[in-house]
Amino acid sequence: MAAAGAELFRDVFPFVEPPRILLQGASRWFNPDEIVVTDTTLRDGQQGWRPLSVEEGYRIYEALVELGGDGSIYSAEFFLYTGRDRELVRRVLEAGHEYPKPIGWIRATRSDLRLVIEAGLDETTLLTSISDYHIYYKLGVTRDRALEKYLSVVEEAMRHGIVVRCTLEDATRASLEKNIIPFVEKLVRLSERYGVEFRVKIADTLGLGLPFPEVPPPRGVPALVEALREAGLEARQIEFHGHNDLGLVVANHLAAWLHGAGMSNCTLLGIGERAGNCPLEVMLLHYAGLTGKRPRLEKLPEIVEMLETMGVRVPEWQPLVGRNAFRTKAGVHIDGLLKNPEVYLPFDPAIVGREADIAVTAYGGRAAVLMWLRRHLPPQAVMTLDKNDPRVEALYRDVVELFEKTGRHTPLSDEEMEELASRYFPELRNATASSLAGPEHVE
Ligand code: HCA
């Protein structure tokens, strides 16, 4: 039906572009030109998953280049502890891509810093645990002693001209006044003395952060980011790294950007410790929605396939990349899709290299049967086909009967549908036949 007069919010939902994020009353610290995504798949991801071979690590790095080599993925973090880690970094440096820029990830010790220097990297993340939980319980030292140790390694790094990204580990359980700000003030002074920039990474280590400006520190992500901006840090000096323990990781990462952090530190598919990290592909979609830039999200299916060959199992319902992300089984949805794909799609799936899809079950109604036929019959055969066609009705009855008789509860495969439908549409007969599976059939 023609949509004259319909309010479709085209400025927000262009459909053929990622949904746009329009702001009213944005934080004074937010500037879309200053935001980027950063990657930690090969650090936090690998740590929470399994040790990778050099070849696997390199393929993941190349995938990041394909996806965000335009600079939308600014950096990628690497371990340096094993021979394999160092060989991977050597290969990555040899490849010479500008983005994602390879950087190290180390603990705050001089021996770890040496690994960065020997690898020839000019930037590294440095784990500087900042909450009293970590300082008193994990490290077993006083706050002053902990800061002193961190700062001595930072100073040494600056002497070598290395940019340090200090992870404020467990920042969402740390005192802003007693721990974070005093540390940052000392970093500012060191940086002025050596003329070398530093950055900080706000780590929501246990996923306790909250994305709302009304929430005070330590849990309020907007408050933490804005406090660092008030302390004089620029967007490019502030990274946010969240975990998904409480299911809020994407919201927290968005909040960090919107309140003045420049970098959003993610992993492919959100792979990472416990409930995982922030999914990089999702943040790239929002990055596109905030900046109008277009990372190559259509590469995602290839990347997911590659990760699956490495043993990653992607849940069917995973946003953007799961099998069901653009696939519906509900008759009402399929009916809507037949009338206009925009009714039940958040955006054109082609943006992320996918197609809208359906799965035929007993709940899909005649709409599912019709949509399946439209996808599998030659165009001339479906031109006049509609839900009232007696063949569609008969096929629908067969589908329902099959589910009722067998007690089956999984969708029909294309081969099974071909076999059923060829009774009424002989042109499908040449298609691969398969036996109709019973209730134990697994998709
Ligand atoms: C860890 C904890 C960490 C570190 C973050 C970072 C966190 O794995 O040691 O330095 O990138 O969330 O605090 O992932």
XYZ file of C-alpha atoms and ligand atoms in Angstrom:
457
model
C 0.000 0.000 0.000
C 1.232 3.522 -0.788
C 2.521 5.269 2.329
C 1.524 8.845 1.499
C 1.014 10.659 4.801
C 2.540 7.870 6.911
C 5.045 8.978 9.598
C 8.029 6.692 9.046
C 10.767 8.794 10.717
C 13.005 8.447 7.664
C 15.681 10.664 9.240
C 16.043 8.070 12.035
C 15.171 4.878 10.143
C 16.519 5.190 6.613
C 16.282 1.360 6.398
C 19.009 1.048 3.757
C 21.451 2.659 6.215
C 22.025 1.751 9.897
C 19.407 3.318 12.219
C 20.567 6.810 13.188
C 21.005 7.973 16.762
C 19.735 11.537 16.944
C 20.341 13.387 20.193
C 18.598 16.133 22.032
C 20.389 17.731 24.947
C 23.634 15.764 24.432
C 26.402 15.946 27.010
C 28.696 18.900 26.342
C 31.587 16.456 26.095
C 30.186 14.405 23.221
C 31.591 14.937 19.750
C 30.805 12.283 17.093
C 34.028 13.132 15.245
C 36.024 11.964 18.260
C 34.667 8.457 18.717
C 36.139 5.142 17.569
C 35.887 1.464 18.415
C 38.956 -0.407 19.694
C 39.485 -4.139 19.767
C 40.550 -6.575 22.454
C 39.513 -9.879 20.821
C 43.112 -11.054 20.848
C 43.549 -10.107 24.519
C 40.370 -10.305 26.612
C 38.665 -12.416 23.941
C 41.462 -14.945 23.721
C 41.817 -14.951 27.523
C 38.136 -15.808 27.982
C 38.082 -18.328 25.134
C 41.205 -20.354 24.342
C 44.842 -19.766 23.329
C 45.007 -19.182 19.574
C 47.686 -20.207 17.106
C 49.657 -17.482 15.328
C 47.748 -18.245 12.146
C 44.362 -17.952 13.879
C 45.356 -14.703 15.574
C 46.569 -13.287 12.307
C 43.340 -14.201 10.519
C 41.367 -12.450 13.249
C 43.545 -9.360 12.926
C 43.056 -9.370 9.134
C 39.294 -9.643 9.705
C 39.471 -6.546 11.908
C 41.346 -4.742 9.128
C 38.604 -5.683 6.640
C 35.877 -4.521 9.004
C 37.354 -1.328 10.389
C 40.624 -0.651 8.578
C 39.193 2.753 7.613
C 40.021 3.830 11.176
C 36.664 2.960 12.731
C 38.587 0.261 14.649
C 41.430 2.404 15.935
C 43.550 -0.185 17.755
C 43.878 -3.889 18.577
C 45.447 -5.204 21.775
C 47.908 -8.084 21.924
C 49.386 -10.241 24.653
C 53.175 -10.470 24.598
C 53.841 -13.298 27.054
C 54.432 -16.351 24.863
C 56.565 -16.947 21.797
C 53.296 -17.296 19.840
C 52.067 -13.892 21.080
C 55.294 -12.224 20.020
C 55.376 -13.953 16.627
C 51.819 -12.767 15.996
C 52.731 -9.166 16.826
C 55.780 -9.440 14.574
C 53.583 -10.558 11.663
C 51.028 -7.860 12.332
C 53.687 -5.141 12.427
C 55.198 -6.514 9.241
C 51.801 -6.269 7.509
C 51.992 -2.547 8.253
C 48.282 -1.660 8.395
C 47.619 1.741 9.894
C 44.380 0.542 11.522
C 43.713 -1.219 13.775
C 46.985 -0.032 15.289
C 48.612 -2.930 17.209
C 49.244 -2.152 20.856
C 50.428 -4.281 23.781
C 48.630 -5.367 26.957
C 50.756 -5.847 30.066
C 50.738 -5.855 33.844
C 52.384 -2.982 35.707
C 55.866 -4.465 35.967
C 59.152 -3.447 34.429
C 59.696 -6.920 32.981
C 56.359 -6.730 31.140
C 57.247 -3.259 29.888
C 60.461 -4.703 28.463
C 58.309 -7.016 26.294
C 56.600 -3.974 24.773
C 59.924 -2.300 24.048
C 61.370 -5.477 22.538
C 58.285 -5.994 20.378
C 58.783 -2.506 18.909
C 55.322 -1.275 19.938
C 54.847 2.393 20.761
C 51.661 2.003 22.807
C 50.451 -0.413 25.448
C 47.634 -0.996 27.854
C 48.893 -1.321 31.429
C 46.795 -3.014 34.091
C 46.519 -0.555 36.979
C 43.888 -2.022 39.284
C 42.175 0.923 40.942
C 39.482 -0.226 43.370
C 40.316 -0.922 46.997
C 38.902 -4.408 46.424
C 41.819 -5.053 44.085
C 44.443 -2.962 45.843
C 43.858 -4.262 49.373
C 42.506 -7.790 48.710
C 44.281 -8.800 45.490
C 47.559 -6.919 45.641
C 47.683 -6.756 49.441
C 49.199 -3.263 49.546
C 48.072 0.219 50.529
C 46.602 2.626 48.007
C 49.733 4.815 48.062
C 52.006 1.846 47.500
C 49.911 0.606 44.567
C 49.880 4.004 42.830
C 53.602 4.410 43.425
C 54.299 1.093 41.687
C 52.032 1.865 38.724
C 53.540 5.320 38.299
C 57.103 4.020 38.321
C 56.272 1.728 35.358
C 54.386 4.515 33.585
C 57.371 6.821 34.034
C 59.715 4.199 32.628
C 57.411 3.747 29.625
C 57.293 7.489 29.034
C 61.095 7.640 29.150
C 60.980 5.293 26.164
C 58.338 7.426 24.449
C 55.682 4.729 24.870
C 52.066 5.853 25.168
C 50.472 4.076 28.110
C 46.781 3.270 28.369
C 46.248 2.718 32.095
C 43.394 0.326 32.782
C 41.486 1.604 35.781
C 40.529 -1.948 36.652
C 37.313 -2.276 38.659
C 36.641 1.457 38.227
C 32.936 0.933 38.918
C 33.813 -0.093 42.489
C 36.557 2.504 43.000
C 36.512 5.832 44.794
C 36.696 8.743 42.377
C 38.081 11.094 45.037
C 40.484 8.780 46.829
C 41.719 6.542 44.001
C 40.895 7.566 40.438
C 41.380 11.332 40.411
C 44.629 11.341 42.468
C 46.075 8.734 40.086
C 44.986 10.663 36.993
C 46.426 13.904 38.392
C 49.787 12.197 38.825
C 49.587 10.821 35.285
C 48.947 14.360 34.005
C 52.073 15.620 35.766
C 54.246 12.787 34.430
C 52.912 13.318 30.944
C 53.769 17.029 31.117
C 57.254 16.213 32.340
C 58.057 13.699 29.582
C 55.946 15.190 26.781
C 54.332 11.803 26.152
C 50.568 11.376 26.068
C 48.743 8.868 28.241
C 45.269 7.428 28.129
C 43.077 5.724 30.690
C 40.756 2.802 30.197
C 37.733 2.803 32.484
C 37.152 -0.901 33.112
C 33.751 -2.027 34.317
C 35.410 -5.272 35.311
C 32.367 -6.988 36.808
C 29.686 -5.382 34.659
C 28.329 -3.348 37.588
C 28.260 -0.037 35.709
C 24.986 1.706 34.921
C 24.405 3.831 31.814
C 22.319 6.615 33.396
C 23.593 10.149 34.114
C 21.505 10.199 37.317
C 23.624 7.431 38.875
C 26.609 8.729 40.889
C 30.072 7.103 40.957
C 31.202 4.446 41.377
C 28.464 2.754 39.317
C 27.430 5.605 37.035
C 29.359 5.351 33.762
C 28.382 8.859 32.544
C 29.506 10.342 35.884
C 32.872 8.550 35.738
C 33.575 9.621 32.169
C 32.520 13.212 32.777
C 34.690 13.398 35.909
C 37.712 12.484 33.794
C 36.804 15.119 31.212
C 36.435 17.680 34.038
C 39.920 16.619 35.167
C 41.225 17.779 31.780
C 41.367 14.574 29.717
C 40.373 14.673 26.042
C 38.057 12.142 24.368
C 41.012 10.359 22.739
C 42.484 9.792 26.211
C 39.466 7.931 27.571
C 38.536 4.383 26.660
C 35.670 2.364 28.104
C 35.847 -1.408 28.550
C 32.769 -3.141 29.929
C 31.740 -6.660 30.787
C 28.253 -8.056 30.380
C 27.635 -9.670 33.786
C 24.441 -7.679 34.361
C 23.410 -7.531 30.697
C 24.114 -3.814 30.273
C 27.356 -3.800 28.369
C 26.180 -2.204 25.109
C 24.182 0.455 26.963
C 27.226 1.250 29.112
C 29.504 1.501 26.098
C 27.062 3.841 24.371
C 26.771 5.923 27.533
C 30.553 6.234 27.704
C 30.714 7.602 24.154
C 27.792 9.932 24.693
C 29.380 11.417 27.808
C 32.806 12.083 26.391
C 34.902 8.911 26.087
C 36.502 8.558 22.672
C 37.192 4.835 22.580
C 34.905 1.844 23.008
C 36.933 -1.304 23.733
C 35.186 -4.418 22.403
C 35.648 -7.982 21.151
C 34.215 -9.733 18.115
C 30.873 -11.281 19.137
C 31.509 -10.096 22.706
C 33.817 -13.050 23.369
C 35.472 -12.618 26.746
C 35.661 -13.461 30.415
C 32.493 -14.792 32.129
C 29.426 -13.184 30.478
C 31.705 -11.633 27.874
C 32.734 -8.205 26.654
C 30.983 -5.687 24.457
C 30.272 -7.052 20.948
C 32.388 -5.051 18.538
C 30.039 -5.530 15.589
C 27.115 -4.058 17.536
C 29.158 -1.018 18.555
C 30.225 -0.562 14.916
C 26.569 -0.445 13.923
C 25.877 2.231 16.561
C 29.071 4.022 15.544
C 27.609 4.190 12.035
C 24.323 5.454 13.519
C 26.123 8.193 15.464
C 28.707 9.306 12.904
C 27.265 8.469 9.484
C 30.502 6.588 8.727
C 30.279 3.110 7.225
C 32.597 0.379 8.521
C 32.356 -2.700 6.301
C 29.719 -4.533 8.308
C 28.731 -6.585 5.262
C 31.897 -8.590 5.947
C 30.412 -9.978 9.168
C 29.056 -13.316 7.859
C 32.522 -14.296 6.544
C 34.102 -13.320 9.841
C 31.557 -15.296 11.841
C 32.129 -18.322 9.610
C 35.845 -18.030 10.236
C 35.321 -17.832 14.006
C 33.016 -20.855 13.834
C 35.753 -22.865 12.119
C 37.897 -21.950 15.130
C 35.282 -23.419 17.446
C 33.163 -20.420 18.480
C 29.495 -21.338 18.825
C 27.242 -18.400 17.986
C 23.831 -18.485 19.706
C 20.986 -18.389 17.163
C 19.557 -15.258 18.764
C 22.836 -13.273 18.854
C 22.181 -9.743 17.498
C 23.319 -9.091 13.903
C 25.143 -12.411 13.487
C 22.995 -15.211 14.956
C 21.102 -17.523 12.621
C 17.768 -16.122 13.767
C 18.826 -12.462 13.809
C 16.813 -11.722 10.656
C 14.723 -14.897 10.525
C 11.169 -15.116 11.735
C 8.848 -18.037 12.329
C 5.689 -16.208 13.402
C 2.811 -16.085 10.949
C 1.923 -12.504 11.912
C 5.507 -11.382 11.260
C 5.753 -13.215 7.980
C 2.472 -11.715 6.858
C 3.901 -8.275 7.673
C 7.112 -9.047 5.831
C 5.177 -10.110 2.755
C 3.346 -6.790 2.752
C 6.511 -4.760 3.331
C 9.848 -6.054 4.654
C 10.245 -2.896 6.759
C 7.342 -3.966 8.981
C 9.419 -6.584 10.799
C 13.043 -5.700 10.038
C 14.988 -3.111 12.075
C 17.058 -2.240 8.973
C 18.017 -3.803 5.666
C 19.920 -6.984 6.670
C 22.183 -6.446 3.623
C 23.956 -3.807 5.759
C 25.416 -6.666 7.766
C 25.693 -9.028 4.803
C 22.488 -10.929 5.582
C 19.075 -11.556 4.051
C 15.668 -11.629 5.684
C 14.672 -15.220 6.224
C 11.779 -17.324 7.477
C 11.491 -20.791 8.934
C 8.354 -22.810 8.293
C 6.623 -24.257 11.344
C 2.989 -24.961 12.175
C 2.738 -21.407 13.532
C 3.763 -19.645 10.320
C 0.325 -19.896 8.723
C -0.319 -19.546 5.008
C 1.994 -16.522 5.021
C 5.046 -18.685 5.789
C 4.127 -21.149 3.087
C 3.595 -18.350 0.568
C 6.858 -16.630 1.458
C 8.768 -19.876 1.194
C 7.242 -20.523 -2.242
C 8.077 -17.015 -3.410
C 11.697 -17.631 -2.520
C 11.933 -21.035 -4.130
C 9.782 -20.914 -7.255
C 10.790 -19.113 -10.453
C 9.472 -15.506 -10.523
C 6.936 -16.189 -13.318
C 5.393 -18.986 -11.222
C 4.777 -16.767 -8.187
C 3.542 -13.638 -9.917
C -0.103 -14.396 -9.317
C 0.310 -16.592 -6.262
C -1.396 -15.376 -3.095
C -2.523 -16.781 0.257
C -5.914 -17.790 -1.139
C -4.461 -19.989 -3.852
C -5.825 -23.543 -3.237
C -2.313 -24.997 -3.602
C -1.035 -22.687 -0.845
C -3.956 -23.719 1.341
C -3.319 -27.436 0.658
C 0.395 -27.127 1.363
C -0.320 -25.258 4.585
C -2.668 -28.074 5.702
C 0.074 -30.627 4.940
C 2.557 -28.684 7.048
C 0.161 -28.493 9.998
C -0.667 -32.184 9.679
C 2.993 -33.120 9.613
C 3.633 -31.253 12.852
C 0.529 -32.741 14.475
C 1.166 -36.325 13.415
C 4.851 -36.467 14.258
C 4.822 -34.263 17.343
C 7.693 -32.422 15.698
C 8.877 -29.116 17.144
C 11.644 -27.879 14.859
C 11.215 -25.869 11.624
C 11.143 -27.630 8.267
C 14.314 -27.547 6.234
C 14.243 -26.331 2.612
C 14.635 -29.920 1.415
C 11.641 -31.033 3.453
C 9.543 -28.149 2.179
C 10.597 -28.943 -1.386
C 9.371 -32.479 -0.951
C 6.007 -31.387 0.447
C 5.495 -28.513 -1.979
C 6.394 -30.489 -5.089
C 3.018 -32.264 -4.746
C 1.382 -29.011 -5.799
C 4.274 -27.339 -7.629
C 5.865 -30.037 -9.816
C 8.575 -27.583 -10.956
C 10.161 -28.170 -7.543
C 10.386 -31.919 -8.155
C 13.961 -31.848 -9.425
C 15.121 -30.289 -6.236
C 17.011 -32.466 -3.738
C 14.675 -34.887 -1.998
C 15.038 -35.854 1.613
C 12.976 -37.941 3.945
C 10.661 -36.118 6.330
C 12.303 -36.270 9.693
C 10.466 -37.059 12.906
C 10.463 -35.338 16.287
C 14.106 -36.124 16.938
C 15.089 -34.045 13.907
C 17.652 -31.421 14.823
C 17.944 -28.240 12.775
C 41.327 -8.558 33.146
C 40.315 -7.549 33.629
C 39.903 -6.568 32.553
C 41.049 -5.716 32.102
C 40.648 -4.657 31.128
C 41.750 -4.192 30.203
C 38.797 -5.680 33.178
O 41.038 -9.385 32.289
O 42.434 -8.519 33.649
O 42.838 -3.898 30.641
O 41.515 -4.141 29.022
O 37.700 -5.697 32.704
O 39.131 -4.996 34.140
O 39.331 -7.240 31.452
